[in-house]
XYZ file of C-alpha atoms in Angstrom:
564
model
C -3.778 105.282 -94.077
C -4.937 108.618 -92.855
C -4.009 107.580 -89.315
C -0.587 106.762 -90.770
C -0.316 110.119 -91.968
C -1.452 111.970 -88.703
C 1.080 109.667 -86.964
C 3.177 110.871 -88.974
C 2.805 114.755 -87.876
C 6.937 116.749 -86.639
C 4.762 116.444 -82.648
C 4.468 112.364 -83.578
C 8.142 111.897 -85.234
C 9.289 113.901 -82.231
C 7.584 111.134 -79.371
C 8.662 108.220 -81.134
C 12.287 109.363 -81.327
C 11.421 110.056 -77.479
C 10.263 106.660 -76.664
C 13.419 105.174 -78.001
C 16.088 107.568 -77.162
C 14.382 105.693 -73.321
C 16.184 102.480 -74.877
C 19.425 103.495 -73.937
C 18.513 105.621 -71.483
C 16.938 102.828 -68.652
C 19.716 100.355 -68.893
C 21.860 103.439 -67.925
C 19.632 103.628 -64.903
C 19.627 99.958 -64.265
C 22.900 99.547 -64.269
C 23.368 102.441 -61.803
C 20.666 100.909 -59.987
C 22.327 97.746 -60.059
C 25.607 98.405 -58.239
C 23.961 100.953 -55.323
C 22.119 98.144 -54.525
C 25.069 95.359 -54.396
C 26.188 98.366 -51.520
C 23.099 98.637 -49.798
C 21.282 96.031 -47.038
C 18.330 94.360 -46.660
C 17.646 96.000 -43.692
C 17.480 98.760 -45.113
C 14.282 97.766 -47.508
C 12.980 101.443 -47.247
C 16.151 103.010 -48.628
C 16.509 100.192 -51.350
C 12.846 100.463 -52.699
C 13.537 104.868 -52.456
C 15.846 103.965 -54.963
C 13.701 102.123 -57.817
C 11.570 104.032 -57.317
C 13.535 107.241 -57.788
C 14.940 104.569 -60.797
C 11.875 103.974 -62.595
C 10.840 108.142 -62.158
C 14.392 108.436 -63.800
C 13.748 106.266 -67.151
C 10.164 108.151 -67.321
C 11.410 112.117 -66.721
C 14.248 111.066 -69.007
C 12.161 110.129 -71.711
C 9.844 113.606 -71.203
C 13.147 115.747 -71.134
C 13.954 113.779 -74.614
C 11.176 114.905 -76.094
C 11.051 118.288 -74.527
C 14.879 118.832 -76.072
C 13.470 117.820 -79.168
C 10.618 119.840 -80.055
C 12.894 122.897 -79.207
C 15.809 122.581 -81.168
C 14.287 120.962 -83.983
C 12.022 124.975 -84.812
C 12.474 127.586 -86.702
C 13.555 130.968 -84.917
C 10.396 133.372 -84.549
C 10.094 136.802 -85.934
C 8.525 138.149 -82.980
C 9.316 142.018 -83.643
C 6.996 144.985 -83.399
C 8.638 147.525 -85.932
C 7.734 150.623 -84.484
C 7.846 153.867 -86.385
C 9.171 157.433 -86.712
C 6.228 159.739 -84.374
C 2.911 161.071 -86.682
C 4.120 163.860 -89.175
C 0.791 164.068 -91.093
C -2.920 164.490 -89.780
C -5.129 161.792 -91.050
C -8.254 160.958 -91.114
C -8.378 157.332 -89.913
C -6.198 155.788 -87.484
C -6.356 151.671 -87.715
C -4.400 150.361 -84.110
C -2.530 146.773 -85.649
C -3.994 143.387 -83.242
C -0.769 141.940 -81.525
C 0.090 138.146 -83.942
C -0.965 135.603 -82.115
C 0.539 133.457 -84.951
C 3.764 132.537 -85.528
C 5.215 135.027 -88.303
C 7.645 133.544 -90.899
C 8.898 135.592 -93.216
C 10.597 132.819 -95.533
C 7.615 130.322 -94.469
C 5.225 129.196 -97.340
C 2.680 131.064 -98.923
C -0.748 131.475 -98.537
C -3.564 128.356 -98.754
C -0.201 125.777 -98.867
C -0.582 123.597 -96.229
C 1.985 121.187 -94.354
C 2.093 118.190 -95.413
C 2.616 114.696 -93.290
C 6.263 113.569 -93.577
C 6.330 111.067 -95.983
C 9.468 108.618 -96.845
C 11.039 109.334 -100.517
C 9.401 106.854 -102.388
C 6.102 107.991 -101.211
C 5.336 105.749 -98.202
C 4.546 107.137 -95.192
C 7.449 107.275 -92.223
C 9.024 104.388 -90.451
C 7.922 106.892 -87.444
C 4.193 106.649 -88.669
C 4.804 102.931 -88.114
C 6.204 102.427 -85.125
C 4.193 105.022 -82.747
C 0.764 103.064 -84.409
C 2.538 99.827 -83.753
C 2.933 101.571 -79.886
C -0.709 103.103 -79.593
C -1.647 99.154 -80.326
C 1.010 98.226 -77.869
C -0.935 100.211 -74.705
C -3.845 100.072 -75.475
C -3.375 95.796 -74.769
C -1.283 96.913 -71.430
C -4.399 99.168 -70.812
C -6.636 96.347 -71.490
C -4.748 94.710 -68.924
C -4.818 96.943 -66.251
C -9.569 97.586 -66.163
C -8.963 93.136 -66.289
C -6.948 93.471 -63.070
C -9.301 96.149 -61.991
C -11.912 94.026 -62.979
C -10.491 90.737 -61.203
C -10.633 92.879 -57.943
C -13.985 93.853 -58.150
C -15.415 90.303 -59.026
C -14.406 89.281 -55.829
C -15.567 92.252 -53.288
C -19.086 91.351 -55.031
C -17.981 87.562 -54.139
C -16.876 88.075 -51.159
C -18.713 88.336 -46.985
C -17.813 90.551 -43.960
C -15.992 88.507 -42.025
C -18.297 87.757 -38.954
C -15.581 86.020 -36.370
C -15.341 88.158 -33.349
C -11.861 86.688 -32.176
C -10.391 87.397 -36.300
C -12.323 91.289 -35.970
C -10.549 92.069 -32.408
C -7.426 90.330 -33.285
C -7.595 92.960 -37.550
C -8.054 95.890 -35.327
C -5.304 95.844 -32.649
C -3.296 94.976 -36.008
C -4.740 98.398 -37.968
C -3.835 100.108 -34.777
C -0.237 98.818 -33.920
C 0.299 100.383 -38.099
C -2.139 103.883 -36.945
C -4.094 103.069 -40.069
C -7.104 105.845 -39.664
C -8.892 104.799 -42.828
C -11.572 102.375 -42.288
C -10.331 99.438 -44.417
C -13.100 96.707 -45.319
C -12.765 92.111 -44.307
C -14.037 90.289 -45.935
C -14.001 86.601 -47.041
C -13.581 84.935 -50.302
C -14.057 81.910 -51.066
C -11.923 80.322 -53.640
C -8.199 82.330 -52.766
C -5.553 80.451 -51.298
C -4.320 83.609 -49.700
C -4.986 86.939 -48.319
C -4.493 90.090 -50.383
C -5.263 93.764 -50.082
C -7.802 94.876 -53.405
C -8.908 98.140 -54.350
C -7.131 101.820 -55.035
C -9.818 104.153 -53.809
C -11.090 102.028 -51.351
C -9.184 99.378 -49.621
C -10.237 95.642 -48.945
C -8.909 92.656 -47.346
C -9.227 89.749 -48.588
C -9.084 86.439 -46.807
C -9.161 83.255 -48.290
C -11.645 81.105 -46.842
C -9.481 77.761 -45.845
C -7.323 80.525 -43.573
C -9.795 81.556 -41.456
C -11.211 78.253 -40.598
C -9.020 76.352 -40.119
C -6.034 77.623 -39.116
C -5.431 79.033 -35.257
C -4.694 83.353 -35.545
C -1.373 83.042 -34.787
C -0.068 81.155 -37.776
C -2.079 83.580 -40.091
C -1.804 86.938 -38.669
C 1.870 87.300 -39.868
C 0.028 87.449 -43.260
C -2.336 89.817 -42.539
C 0.126 92.040 -40.751
C 1.720 91.514 -44.021
C -1.267 92.708 -46.016
C -1.915 95.811 -43.528
C 1.248 97.039 -44.084
C 0.350 97.243 -47.755
C -2.387 99.033 -47.067
C -0.625 101.737 -44.386
C 2.539 102.053 -47.135
C -0.201 103.373 -50.255
C 1.027 100.325 -52.645
C -1.545 99.873 -54.414
C -1.355 103.455 -55.673
C 2.678 103.320 -55.912
C 1.123 99.801 -58.190
C -1.497 101.431 -60.060
C 1.703 104.558 -61.389
C 3.820 101.270 -61.589
C 1.462 99.807 -64.382
C 0.292 102.936 -66.087
C 3.802 103.125 -67.093
C 4.542 100.025 -67.548
C 1.684 100.551 -70.004
C 3.152 103.364 -71.710
C 6.960 101.579 -72.029
C 6.028 98.216 -72.151
C 8.428 97.927 -75.421
C 11.823 98.631 -72.526
C 12.481 95.089 -71.102
C 14.939 97.600 -68.266
C 12.298 99.007 -67.461
C 10.488 95.842 -67.283
C 13.259 94.896 -64.892
C 13.050 97.818 -62.977
C 9.319 97.001 -62.359
C 9.909 94.648 -60.743
C 13.373 94.830 -58.057
C 10.286 97.375 -57.222
C 8.059 95.313 -56.373
C 10.924 92.789 -54.410
C 11.736 96.335 -52.730
C 8.337 96.431 -51.817
C 6.968 92.780 -50.869
C 10.945 93.128 -47.450
C 9.455 96.887 -46.666
C 6.155 94.707 -45.934
C 7.883 91.852 -44.615
C 9.677 94.212 -42.087
C 6.677 96.463 -40.885
C 5.121 93.121 -39.983
C 7.990 91.528 -38.197
C 7.666 94.590 -35.813
C 4.695 93.814 -35.220
C 3.825 90.635 -34.556
C 6.953 89.537 -33.288
C 10.328 87.009 -33.723
C 11.511 87.386 -37.089
C 12.275 83.429 -37.751
C 8.528 83.185 -36.490
C 7.305 84.654 -39.575
C 9.406 83.052 -41.534
C 7.786 80.351 -40.215
C 4.858 80.878 -41.189
C 6.021 82.413 -44.828
C 7.139 78.861 -45.320
C 3.376 76.727 -44.382
C 1.853 79.114 -46.821
C 4.826 77.880 -49.488
C 3.639 74.199 -48.453
C -0.215 74.899 -48.856
C 0.698 76.363 -52.287
C 3.604 73.576 -53.451
C -0.066 70.826 -52.340
C -2.508 72.470 -54.359
C -0.697 74.389 -57.937
C -2.669 75.997 -59.698
C -3.906 78.750 -57.185
C -1.949 81.168 -57.483
C -4.476 84.070 -56.048
C -5.765 86.146 -58.756
C -6.196 89.193 -57.668
C -6.139 93.775 -59.295
C -3.211 94.760 -58.755
C -1.014 91.388 -57.115
C 2.412 91.349 -57.570
C 3.497 89.200 -59.983
C 7.301 88.315 -60.048
C 7.547 88.187 -56.273
C 10.727 87.887 -55.415
C 11.042 83.718 -53.404
C 10.521 82.352 -50.166
C 14.201 82.172 -49.608
C 15.054 85.422 -50.415
C 12.872 86.813 -47.631
C 13.708 84.502 -45.459
C 17.477 85.648 -45.425
C 16.314 89.056 -45.678
C 14.583 88.645 -41.995
C 17.019 86.877 -40.689
C 20.364 87.962 -41.376
C 20.938 91.287 -40.796
C 24.468 92.166 -43.142
C 22.161 90.089 -46.212
C 23.106 92.215 -49.785
C 20.401 91.532 -52.405
C 20.974 91.629 -55.784
C 19.339 92.826 -58.651
C 19.139 90.035 -60.477
C 20.260 90.535 -64.675
C 21.356 87.634 -66.206
C 23.854 88.401 -69.025
C 22.224 87.083 -71.820
C 18.532 90.033 -71.073
C 22.254 92.648 -70.433
C 24.095 91.689 -73.574
C 21.157 92.110 -76.000
C 20.676 95.266 -73.842
C 23.510 96.069 -74.338
C 23.546 94.765 -77.461
C 20.080 96.650 -78.892
C 21.307 100.720 -76.862
C 24.671 99.984 -79.305
C 22.196 99.385 -82.172
C 20.255 102.426 -81.423
C 22.521 104.937 -80.939
C 24.848 104.308 -83.841
C 20.922 104.563 -86.002
C 20.509 107.607 -84.318
C 23.900 108.972 -84.680
C 23.668 107.935 -88.485
C 20.148 109.849 -88.957
C 20.964 112.324 -87.485
C 24.077 113.406 -90.135
C 21.552 112.082 -92.932
C 18.681 114.173 -91.580
C 22.137 117.498 -92.099
C 22.597 116.568 -95.988
C 18.487 116.374 -96.144
C 18.241 119.048 -94.403
C 20.700 121.670 -96.047
C 20.145 119.533 -99.861
C 16.010 121.042 -99.422
C 14.377 123.415 -101.655
C 14.233 126.586 -100.836
C 10.592 128.504 -99.841
C 10.594 130.386 -103.915
C 11.309 126.517 -105.001
C 8.738 124.933 -103.661
C 6.155 127.449 -105.301
C 7.937 127.090 -108.059
C 7.239 123.004 -107.756
C 3.600 123.551 -106.991
C 3.100 126.172 -109.585
C 4.837 123.202 -112.479
C 2.492 120.370 -110.615
C -0.750 123.013 -110.760
C 0.130 123.109 -114.208
C -0.175 119.469 -115.443
C -4.002 119.879 -114.858
C -6.980 121.596 -116.559
C -8.841 124.234 -114.087
C -11.996 123.529 -112.118
C -14.355 125.813 -114.317
C -17.925 126.398 -113.064
C -20.922 126.386 -115.832
C -22.945 128.912 -115.560
C -26.603 127.719 -115.757
C -28.304 127.315 -119.578
C -30.713 130.786 -118.496
C -27.496 132.996 -118.276
C -25.369 132.129 -120.904
C -27.233 134.243 -123.117
C -25.690 137.465 -121.831
C -26.261 140.985 -121.155
C -24.967 144.310 -123.072
C -24.575 147.563 -121.257
C -23.406 150.669 -123.419
C -22.325 154.552 -121.860
C -19.947 156.040 -121.428
C -17.797 157.934 -118.988
C -17.562 161.809 -119.227
C -16.008 164.676 -115.801
C -18.220 166.518 -113.849
C -18.293 169.196 -116.398
C -19.276 167.073 -118.884
C -15.875 166.247 -121.231
C -15.051 162.533 -123.288
C -12.213 160.220 -120.510
C -10.302 158.835 -123.188
C -8.258 157.426 -120.466
C -7.784 153.850 -119.894
C -10.545 152.896 -117.451
C -10.801 149.920 -115.187
C -14.216 148.053 -115.035
C -15.856 146.059 -112.349
C -19.431 144.823 -113.003
C -21.312 142.955 -110.711
C -24.499 140.809 -111.545
C -26.485 139.525 -108.460
C -29.657 137.093 -109.946
C -32.077 133.999 -107.631
C -29.170 131.671 -108.181
C -25.902 133.421 -108.207
C -24.002 136.354 -108.279
C -21.047 137.039 -110.149
C -18.018 140.362 -110.375
C -16.670 140.929 -113.469
C -13.491 142.777 -114.191
C -13.121 144.700 -117.627
C -9.740 145.297 -118.560
C -8.366 148.172 -121.084
C -11.900 149.947 -121.371
C -12.103 153.439 -123.013
C -15.285 156.038 -123.050
C -17.305 154.906 -125.103
C -17.816 151.602 -123.642
C -19.587 148.449 -124.441
C -20.070 145.135 -121.872
C -21.484 142.124 -121.484
C -22.646 140.971 -118.637
C -24.922 137.817 -117.274
C -27.713 138.910 -116.816
C -29.627 140.309 -113.502
C -29.317 142.905 -110.735
C -26.364 145.050 -112.408
C -23.085 147.442 -111.275
C -20.995 148.889 -112.592
C -17.590 150.576 -111.010
C -15.090 152.550 -112.838
C -11.563 153.456 -111.490
C -9.181 155.845 -113.307
C -5.748 157.380 -111.150
C -6.555 160.912 -112.132
C -9.563 160.976 -110.554
C -11.563 158.677 -108.106
C -13.919 155.908 -108.290
C -17.404 155.950 -109.611
C -20.803 153.204 -109.037
C -23.683 153.719 -111.546
C -26.859 151.175 -110.215
C -28.420 148.951 -110.268
C -29.476 147.930 -113.338
C -31.679 144.655 -114.718
C -30.428 143.190 -117.645
C -32.307 140.365 -119.270
C -30.687 137.464 -120.973
C -29.596 138.823 -124.668
C -30.625 142.283 -123.537
C -29.116 145.601 -124.376
C -29.091 148.652 -121.460
C -27.816 152.014 -124.368
C -27.465 155.263 -123.091
C -25.360 154.540 -119.404
C -23.675 158.185 -118.499
C -20.969 157.761 -115.599
C -19.103 160.788 -114.495
C -16.526 160.765 -112.284
C -14.991 163.401 -110.364
C -11.772 164.861 -109.036
C -12.053 163.157 -105.429
C -10.253 164.648 -102.788
C -6.769 163.747 -100.516
C -7.200 160.671 -97.849
C -5.599 159.677 -95.091
C -5.707 156.869 -92.202
C -2.852 155.940 -90.162
C -1.480 152.530 -88.935
C -0.708 152.004 -85.924
C -0.675 149.631 -82.951
C -1.882 149.039 -79.291
C 0.711 151.764 -77.961
C 0.420 154.368 -80.688
C 3.398 154.036 -81.935
C 3.040 154.322 -85.869
C 3.618 150.915 -88.453
C 5.446 152.501 -91.246
C 6.946 149.467 -91.970
C 8.466 148.749 -95.593
C 7.111 145.302 -95.207
C 3.377 146.604 -94.292
C 1.141 147.241 -96.740
C -3.078 148.162 -97.535
C -5.273 146.738 -99.529
C -9.095 146.560 -99.505
C -12.393 147.714 -102.005
C -14.806 150.085 -101.541
C -18.532 150.057 -101.486
C -21.063 151.194 -102.788
C -24.086 152.430 -100.688
C -26.061 149.682 -102.222
C -24.021 147.871 -100.424
C -21.743 146.045 -102.977
C -18.242 145.588 -102.379
C -16.435 144.692 -106.106
C -13.670 147.947 -107.266
C -9.860 146.174 -105.727
C -8.000 148.791 -104.131
C -4.796 147.785 -105.257
C -2.005 147.011 -102.632
C 0.244 150.283 -100.831
C 1.792 151.061 -98.489
C 2.386 153.575 -95.433
C 4.625 156.281 -95.282
C 7.633 156.445 -92.348
C 4.755 158.367 -89.946
C 2.585 155.014 -90.624
C 0.141 157.443 -93.019
C -1.183 155.736 -95.680
C -2.171 158.419 -98.619
C -5.509 157.777 -101.030
C -5.490 160.330 -104.035
C -8.675 161.190 -104.899
C -10.628 159.057 -102.402
C -14.571 159.357 -103.053
C -16.474 160.013 -100.196
C -17.676 156.675 -98.743
C -16.751 153.027 -96.786
C -14.017 151.488 -97.648
C -12.679 147.931 -96.947
C -9.358 148.102 -95.813
C -7.162 144.380 -94.686
C -3.638 145.639 -93.072
C -0.560 143.262 -93.405
C 2.158 143.738 -91.199
C 4.911 142.362 -89.505
C 4.631 140.933 -86.289
C 1.224 141.695 -85.864
C -2.318 139.600 -87.047
C -3.831 140.288 -90.520
C -6.699 143.341 -90.012
C -9.487 143.786 -91.412
C -10.997 147.379 -90.523
C -14.231 148.879 -92.494
C -12.973 152.997 -92.284
C -15.433 156.127 -93.892
C -13.549 159.124 -96.169
C -14.715 161.948 -95.921
C -13.340 164.920 -97.879
């Protein structure tokens, strides 16, 4: 199920739609190719072959372009604007530079902590695109295994073959290689059990000759077949065929792709036939050799060669003979009416599904929840479950009590409402506790351990005392906390170019560190002025850990020192 959820991600959905679009794109390419091949005679074999390769390439490019378009238009616009402030007007004690954002700024997106879930159907099951993607990956895997088996078969034949030792045949082979201007080294092996010459290998091509041909035939009878195989090597057909296998594996579900690929192999054989005729002599003699080999294979049924990258679906002997003997012959791309009708129905059905699916998608998008509605739904779901409560160990449940007073620097009592935080550290854990609506004198319950107390007031600088050793159930009395007026601290926010960040959506929050390195007291969120300056009234001297949020920039965390 986790795999299906992963395959339901948007990127896989777009890939599935791009693959499905090839079901109507490929038949259009095949139809255009069919019309073009009817106009081009057989003697223009290279042109016919190039058109077929171009058709297969067009199908692949069509799928890639469709995928790119789906990715481009499915995503929303991003806000990458960097807000520019006015020139600085107040001298600041500290300047904080916000780094440029490396992620998409989405003002209307989900709140922090919300993760995007895979797309699902309305009944909670994984979407059909995930199921299709799973089946597609399985099919691709099977097709790749098929290709690997072909490679393994080639290695087996090359391993079983013996080097050609007949000097007459070696000399004839070298003459043919020089005629074709093949400079690469080509190994020639004789294989027992092989019934037709073949080329195996990708990086280092090897010519495989049947043992029966070498031992029982005159050179003039099999040299044309050697020339045909050398033509494959000269044209690098084994590399092109490897690419075909890869495309067939990716688009294995598309019948039009298989038909175009079959036509490529037919035209490839025709190109090699023409090269072999040009190297050996008359077309009639070459055709007789083809007929002799066809007769041998008919006498021994089931003896089709098994080689790596062997040409399946090769053209018939009659078609190859017509191509060689009739210069004006125009071979046609054979497509049965049944196959054509099925492809037409599948394409029309797919277009209808995509059309209606687009309408449904627009309706669903229009009725989709707003960001605030999504938040409300999540909060509603959270309220249905009990919150997770971490129980304290038994030896820490018996809290200690801290009692004392809060006074000003002149000894006057402070009667305003105070915000107090206590921070307890022990061998097992640490606890930060907020005590609201506290007045002097105070009494605080804290977790046993080493304890710090921090007091915040609107009219005074924050103050901290400690550490104290608080024992379970113990009482610490006469704690005196002195509040100072503090000073006015200023921090300027700028971008990397030094321009102040004075946008109203920019905010600063954080906490002050005590002399013991403890962060506990929070600094309320505040915004800078138009000049990018953030003012801290009644600030205390020390280190502050600040977090800055600004539109168009990464969230920045800095530690700054404020001094009078």
